[in-house]
Amino acid sequence: MNLREIQNIFKRSLKNLYDKDETATIIRTVLMEALNYSTADLILKDQEVVSFETEEQLLKILERLKQAEPVQYVLGYAWFCGLRFKVNKYVLIPRPETEELVDWIVKQNKIQSPHILDIGTGSGCIAIALAKQIPEATVVAKDISKDALNTATQNALINNVDVKFLEADILNQHSNEIKYDVIVSNPPYVLQSESEAMSRHVLEHEPATALFVPDEDALIFYKAIVKYAGIHLKPGGKLFFEINPFKAEEITALLKSSNFIELSIKKDLQGRDRMVMGTK
């Protein structure tokens, strides 16, 4: 088969799972990876016949994609803040909204060598991106999942940064560690009731424990982290959250009641309330 025929097979197979633009993006990503082609190559060489081995490889990838497995898991990596991250079933796929959170933290930082803590690090994307962009920082990252921490540790090595990873459950923290200048978290915040509107590739493949919270206790992780930050954040230190847009007012009220000041809500590129910052 030539390249155009393979692309047509992918389009027909995936049209019921993704919209036209997302299908095109997935096909382009897969072909560029498998063939080591540029975007221009995919256009200029669409009549080129691929080798039997490559054809088999692409069809195996397609079978996984047809099961609604995210392309990042199929290929084994995702891009975040210009860095390549290993991803698998143990960690969430990094989102563009979280890149905006990292950018906000970097722009707000006024300390030469800040001590930064990332709670619920998953793939390590926030901690590693911050370590890369603020190279003089001391960065610590925590997660309850050993498998996630193993993945994050590999990602720190891949991206050549020094991050200290710790296994910890923020809901049961009883430590007397150092105090931090910045604490950041992108905790589980999707309501269980919201799962009905979510796509298969998220529901069936990404780790539910990193996504969902019960409707009746939607702020469970925010409450625990705010309490923790009240002890382990330096005076004048900043706490950053990624949030459920529908909970922005509740989270800012929580911060205010816990004596945080200079509260700020930041919208993502889609215009949704997505990030919150408070100062101790």
Coordinates of C-alpha atoms in Angstrom, one line a residue:
M1 CA 0.0 0.0 0.0
N2 CA 1.0 3.6 -0.5
L3 CA 0.8 6.3 2.1
R4 CA -2.5 7.7 0.8
E5 CA -4.2 4.3 1.0
I6 CA -3.0 3.8 4.5
Q7 CA -4.3 7.2 5.5
N8 CA -7.7 6.4 4.0
I9 CA -7.8 3.2 6.0
F10 CA -7.1 5.1 9.2
K11 CA -9.8 7.7 8.3
R12 CA -12.5 5.1 7.7
S13 CA -11.6 3.2 10.9
L14 CA -11.5 6.1 13.2
K15 CA -14.3 8.3 11.9
N16 CA -16.8 7.1 14.5
L17 CA -14.4 7.7 17.4
Y18 CA -13.1 11.2 16.7
D19 CA -14.1 14.2 14.7
K20 CA -12.4 15.0 11.4
D21 CA -9.8 17.4 12.8
E22 CA -8.7 15.1 15.7
T23 CA -8.6 12.1 13.3
A24 CA -6.3 14.0 11.0
T25 CA -4.1 15.0 13.9
I26 CA -3.8 11.3 15.1
I27 CA -3.0 10.1 11.6
R28 CA -0.4 12.7 11.1
T29 CA 1.2 12.0 14.5
V30 CA 1.3 8.2 13.9
L31 CA 2.8 8.5 10.4
M32 CA 5.4 11.0 11.3
E33 CA 6.5 8.8 14.2
A34 CA 6.5 5.5 12.2
L35 CA 8.1 6.9 9.1
N36 CA 10.2 9.7 10.6
Y37 CA 8.6 12.1 8.2
S38 CA 7.8 15.8 8.4
T39 CA 4.4 17.2 7.8
A40 CA 5.6 18.2 4.3
D41 CA 6.8 14.6 3.6
L42 CA 3.3 13.3 4.3
I43 CA 1.9 15.5 1.5
L44 CA 4.8 15.2 -1.0
K45 CA 5.2 11.4 -0.6
D46 CA 1.6 10.3 -0.4
Q47 CA 2.1 7.9 -3.4
E48 CA 5.1 6.3 -1.8
V49 CA 4.7 2.6 -1.1
V50 CA 5.6 1.7 2.5
S51 CA 7.5 -1.4 3.3
F52 CA 5.7 -4.6 4.5
E53 CA 7.2 -4.2 7.9
T54 CA 6.0 -0.6 8.3
E55 CA 2.6 -1.5 7.0
E56 CA 2.2 -4.2 9.6
Q57 CA 3.4 -1.8 12.3
L58 CA 0.9 0.8 11.3
L59 CA -2.0 -1.7 11.2
K60 CA -1.1 -2.9 14.7
I61 CA -1.2 0.7 15.8
L62 CA -4.6 1.2 14.1
E63 CA -6.0 -1.8 16.0
R64 CA -5.2 -0.2 19.3
L65 CA -6.6 3.1 18.2
K66 CA -9.8 1.4 17.1
Q67 CA -10.2 0.4 20.8
A68 CA -10.2 4.1 21.7
E69 CA -6.8 3.9 23.2
P70 CA -5.3 7.4 23.2
V71 CA -2.6 7.8 20.6
Q72 CA -0.2 9.0 23.3
Y73 CA -0.5 5.6 25.0
V74 CA -0.1 3.8 21.8
L75 CA 3.1 5.6 20.9
G76 CA 4.2 5.7 24.5
Y77 CA 4.9 9.4 24.8
A78 CA 3.3 12.9 24.9
W79 CA 4.7 16.4 24.5
F80 CA 4.3 19.0 27.3
C81 CA 6.0 22.4 27.5
G82 CA 8.2 21.4 24.6
L83 CA 9.5 18.3 26.5
R84 CA 8.9 14.7 25.6
F85 CA 7.3 12.6 28.4
K86 CA 6.8 8.8 28.7
V87 CA 3.1 8.1 29.3
N88 CA 1.3 4.9 30.1
K89 CA -1.9 3.6 31.8
Y90 CA -0.6 4.6 35.2
V91 CA -0.5 8.4 34.5
L92 CA -2.7 11.0 32.9
I93 CA -1.8 12.4 29.5
P94 CA -0.6 15.9 30.0
R95 CA -3.0 18.6 28.9
P96 CA -2.4 22.0 27.3
E97 CA -4.3 23.6 30.2
T98 CA -1.6 22.4 32.5
E99 CA 1.0 24.0 30.4
E100 CA -0.7 27.3 31.1
L101 CA -0.5 26.5 34.8
V102 CA 3.3 26.0 34.5
D103 CA 3.7 29.2 32.5
W104 CA 1.8 31.1 35.2
I105 CA 4.0 29.7 38.0
V106 CA 7.1 30.6 36.1
K107 CA 5.9 34.2 35.4
Q108 CA 4.9 34.7 39.1
N109 CA 8.1 33.4 40.5
K110 CA 10.3 36.2 41.9
I111 CA 12.6 34.0 44.0
Q112 CA 16.1 33.2 42.9
S113 CA 16.2 29.6 44.1
P114 CA 12.7 28.6 45.1
H115 CA 11.7 25.4 46.8
I116 CA 8.8 23.9 44.9
L117 CA 6.5 21.0 45.7
D118 CA 4.2 19.3 43.2
I119 CA 1.5 17.3 44.8
G120 CA 0.0 14.4 42.7
T121 CA 2.7 14.6 40.1
G122 CA 1.6 11.7 37.9
S123 CA 3.9 11.7 34.9
G124 CA 6.0 14.4 36.6
C125 CA 5.1 16.9 33.8
I126 CA 4.6 19.9 36.1
A127 CA 7.6 19.3 38.3
I128 CA 9.9 18.5 35.4
A129 CA 8.8 21.4 33.3
L130 CA 9.3 23.8 36.3
A131 CA 12.7 22.3 37.0
K132 CA 13.6 22.9 33.4
Q133 CA 12.3 26.4 33.2
I134 CA 13.6 27.4 36.7
P135 CA 16.9 25.5 36.8
E136 CA 18.0 27.0 40.1
A137 CA 14.9 25.6 41.8
T138 CA 14.8 22.7 44.2
V139 CA 11.8 20.6 43.1
V140 CA 10.1 17.9 45.1
A141 CA 7.1 15.9 43.7
K142 CA 4.8 13.5 45.4
D143 CA 2.3 10.9 44.4
I144 CA 0.4 8.0 46.0
S145 CA 1.1 5.7 43.0
K146 CA 4.4 3.8 42.9
D147 CA 3.8 3.1 39.2
A148 CA 3.3 6.8 38.5
L149 CA 6.4 7.7 40.4
N150 CA 8.4 5.1 38.4
T151 CA 7.2 6.8 35.2
A152 CA 7.9 10.3 36.5
T153 CA 11.5 9.2 37.6
Q154 CA 12.1 8.0 34.0
N155 CA 10.8 11.2 32.6
A156 CA 13.2 13.3 34.8
L157 CA 16.1 11.2 33.5
I158 CA 14.8 11.6 29.9
N159 CA 14.6 15.4 30.3
N160 CA 17.9 15.7 32.3
V161 CA 16.5 17.4 35.4
D162 CA 16.9 16.8 39.1
V163 CA 13.6 16.2 40.9
K164 CA 13.1 14.4 44.2
F165 CA 10.1 12.0 44.0
L166 CA 8.3 10.8 47.1
E167 CA 5.5 8.3 47.6
A168 CA 2.9 10.0 49.8
D169 CA -0.9 10.2 50.3
I170 CA -1.9 13.9 50.7
L171 CA -5.0 12.8 52.5
N172 CA -2.9 11.2 55.2
Q173 CA 0.2 13.5 55.5
H174 CA 1.9 13.8 58.9
S175 CA 5.4 15.0 58.1
N176 CA 7.7 17.7 59.4
E177 CA 9.6 18.5 56.1
I178 CA 11.1 21.7 54.9
K179 CA 8.9 24.6 54.0
Y180 CA 8.3 25.6 50.4
D181 CA 8.1 28.8 48.4
V182 CA 5.6 27.3 45.9
I183 CA 3.2 24.4 46.2
V184 CA 1.3 23.3 43.1
S185 CA -1.2 20.6 42.4
N186 CA -3.4 19.4 39.6
P187 CA -5.5 17.0 41.7
P188 CA -8.4 14.8 40.7
Y189 CA -11.3 17.2 40.2
V190 CA -13.7 15.7 37.6
L191 CA -17.1 14.9 39.2
Q192 CA -18.3 11.3 38.9
S193 CA -21.5 12.7 37.4
E194 CA -19.5 14.4 34.6
S195 CA -18.1 11.0 33.4
E196 CA -21.3 10.4 31.4
A197 CA -20.3 13.2 29.0
M198 CA -16.6 12.1 28.6
S199 CA -15.2 10.2 25.7
R200 CA -14.3 6.5 25.6
H201 CA -10.5 7.1 25.2
V202 CA -10.5 8.9 28.5
L203 CA -12.9 6.7 30.5
E204 CA -11.6 3.4 29.3
H205 CA -7.9 4.1 29.4
E206 CA -6.8 6.9 31.6
P207 CA -6.4 6.2 35.4
A208 CA -9.8 7.0 37.1
T209 CA -8.1 7.6 40.5
A210 CA -6.3 10.6 38.9
L211 CA -9.4 12.0 37.4
F212 CA -12.5 11.6 39.5
V213 CA -13.9 12.7 42.8
P214 CA -17.2 12.0 44.4
D215 CA -19.9 14.6 43.8
E216 CA -20.6 14.8 47.5
D217 CA -17.0 15.6 48.4
A218 CA -15.7 17.4 45.2
L219 CA -13.1 19.4 47.1
I220 CA -11.6 16.6 49.1
F221 CA -8.1 17.0 47.7
Y222 CA -8.2 20.8 47.7
K223 CA -9.1 20.8 51.4
A224 CA -6.3 18.5 52.3
I225 CA -3.7 20.4 50.2
V226 CA -4.8 23.8 51.6
K227 CA -4.5 22.4 55.1
Y228 CA -1.0 21.0 54.2
A229 CA 0.1 24.3 52.6
G230 CA -1.0 26.1 55.8
I231 CA 1.8 24.3 57.5
H232 CA 4.4 23.7 54.8
L233 CA 4.2 26.9 52.7
K234 CA 6.5 29.8 53.8
P235 CA 4.9 33.1 54.7
G236 CA 4.4 34.9 51.3
G237 CA 4.6 31.5 49.5
K238 CA 2.2 30.8 46.7
L239 CA -0.2 27.9 46.3
F240 CA -1.4 27.1 42.7
F241 CA -4.2 24.8 41.7
E242 CA -5.6 23.5 38.4
I243 CA -9.4 23.4 39.0
N244 CA -12.7 22.2 37.7
P245 CA -14.2 25.4 36.1
F246 CA -17.5 24.9 38.0
K247 CA -15.7 25.0 41.4
A248 CA -13.7 28.2 41.1
E249 CA -15.8 30.2 43.6
E250 CA -15.8 27.3 46.1
I251 CA -12.1 26.9 45.9
T252 CA -11.3 30.6 46.3
A253 CA -13.7 30.7 49.2
L254 CA -11.8 27.8 50.8
L255 CA -8.5 29.6 50.3
K256 CA -9.9 32.8 51.8
S257 CA -11.3 31.0 54.8
S258 CA -7.8 29.5 55.3
N259 CA -6.2 32.9 55.5
F260 CA -4.8 33.0 52.0
I261 CA -4.6 36.4 50.3
E262 CA -4.1 37.9 46.9
L263 CA -6.4 35.3 45.4
S264 CA -6.5 35.1 41.6
I265 CA -8.5 33.0 39.2
K266 CA -7.0 32.5 35.7
K267 CA -8.8 31.4 32.6
D268 CA -7.5 28.9 30.1
L269 CA -7.3 29.5 26.4
Q270 CA -10.9 28.4 26.0
G271 CA -12.0 31.1 28.4
R272 CA -12.8 28.7 31.3
D273 CA -11.8 29.3 34.9
R274 CA -9.0 26.8 35.1
M275 CA -6.4 27.9 37.6
V276 CA -6.3 29.5 41.1
M277 CA -3.5 31.1 43.0
G278 CA -3.3 32.2 46.6
T279 CA -0.6 33.7 48.8
K280 CA 0.0 32.6 52.4

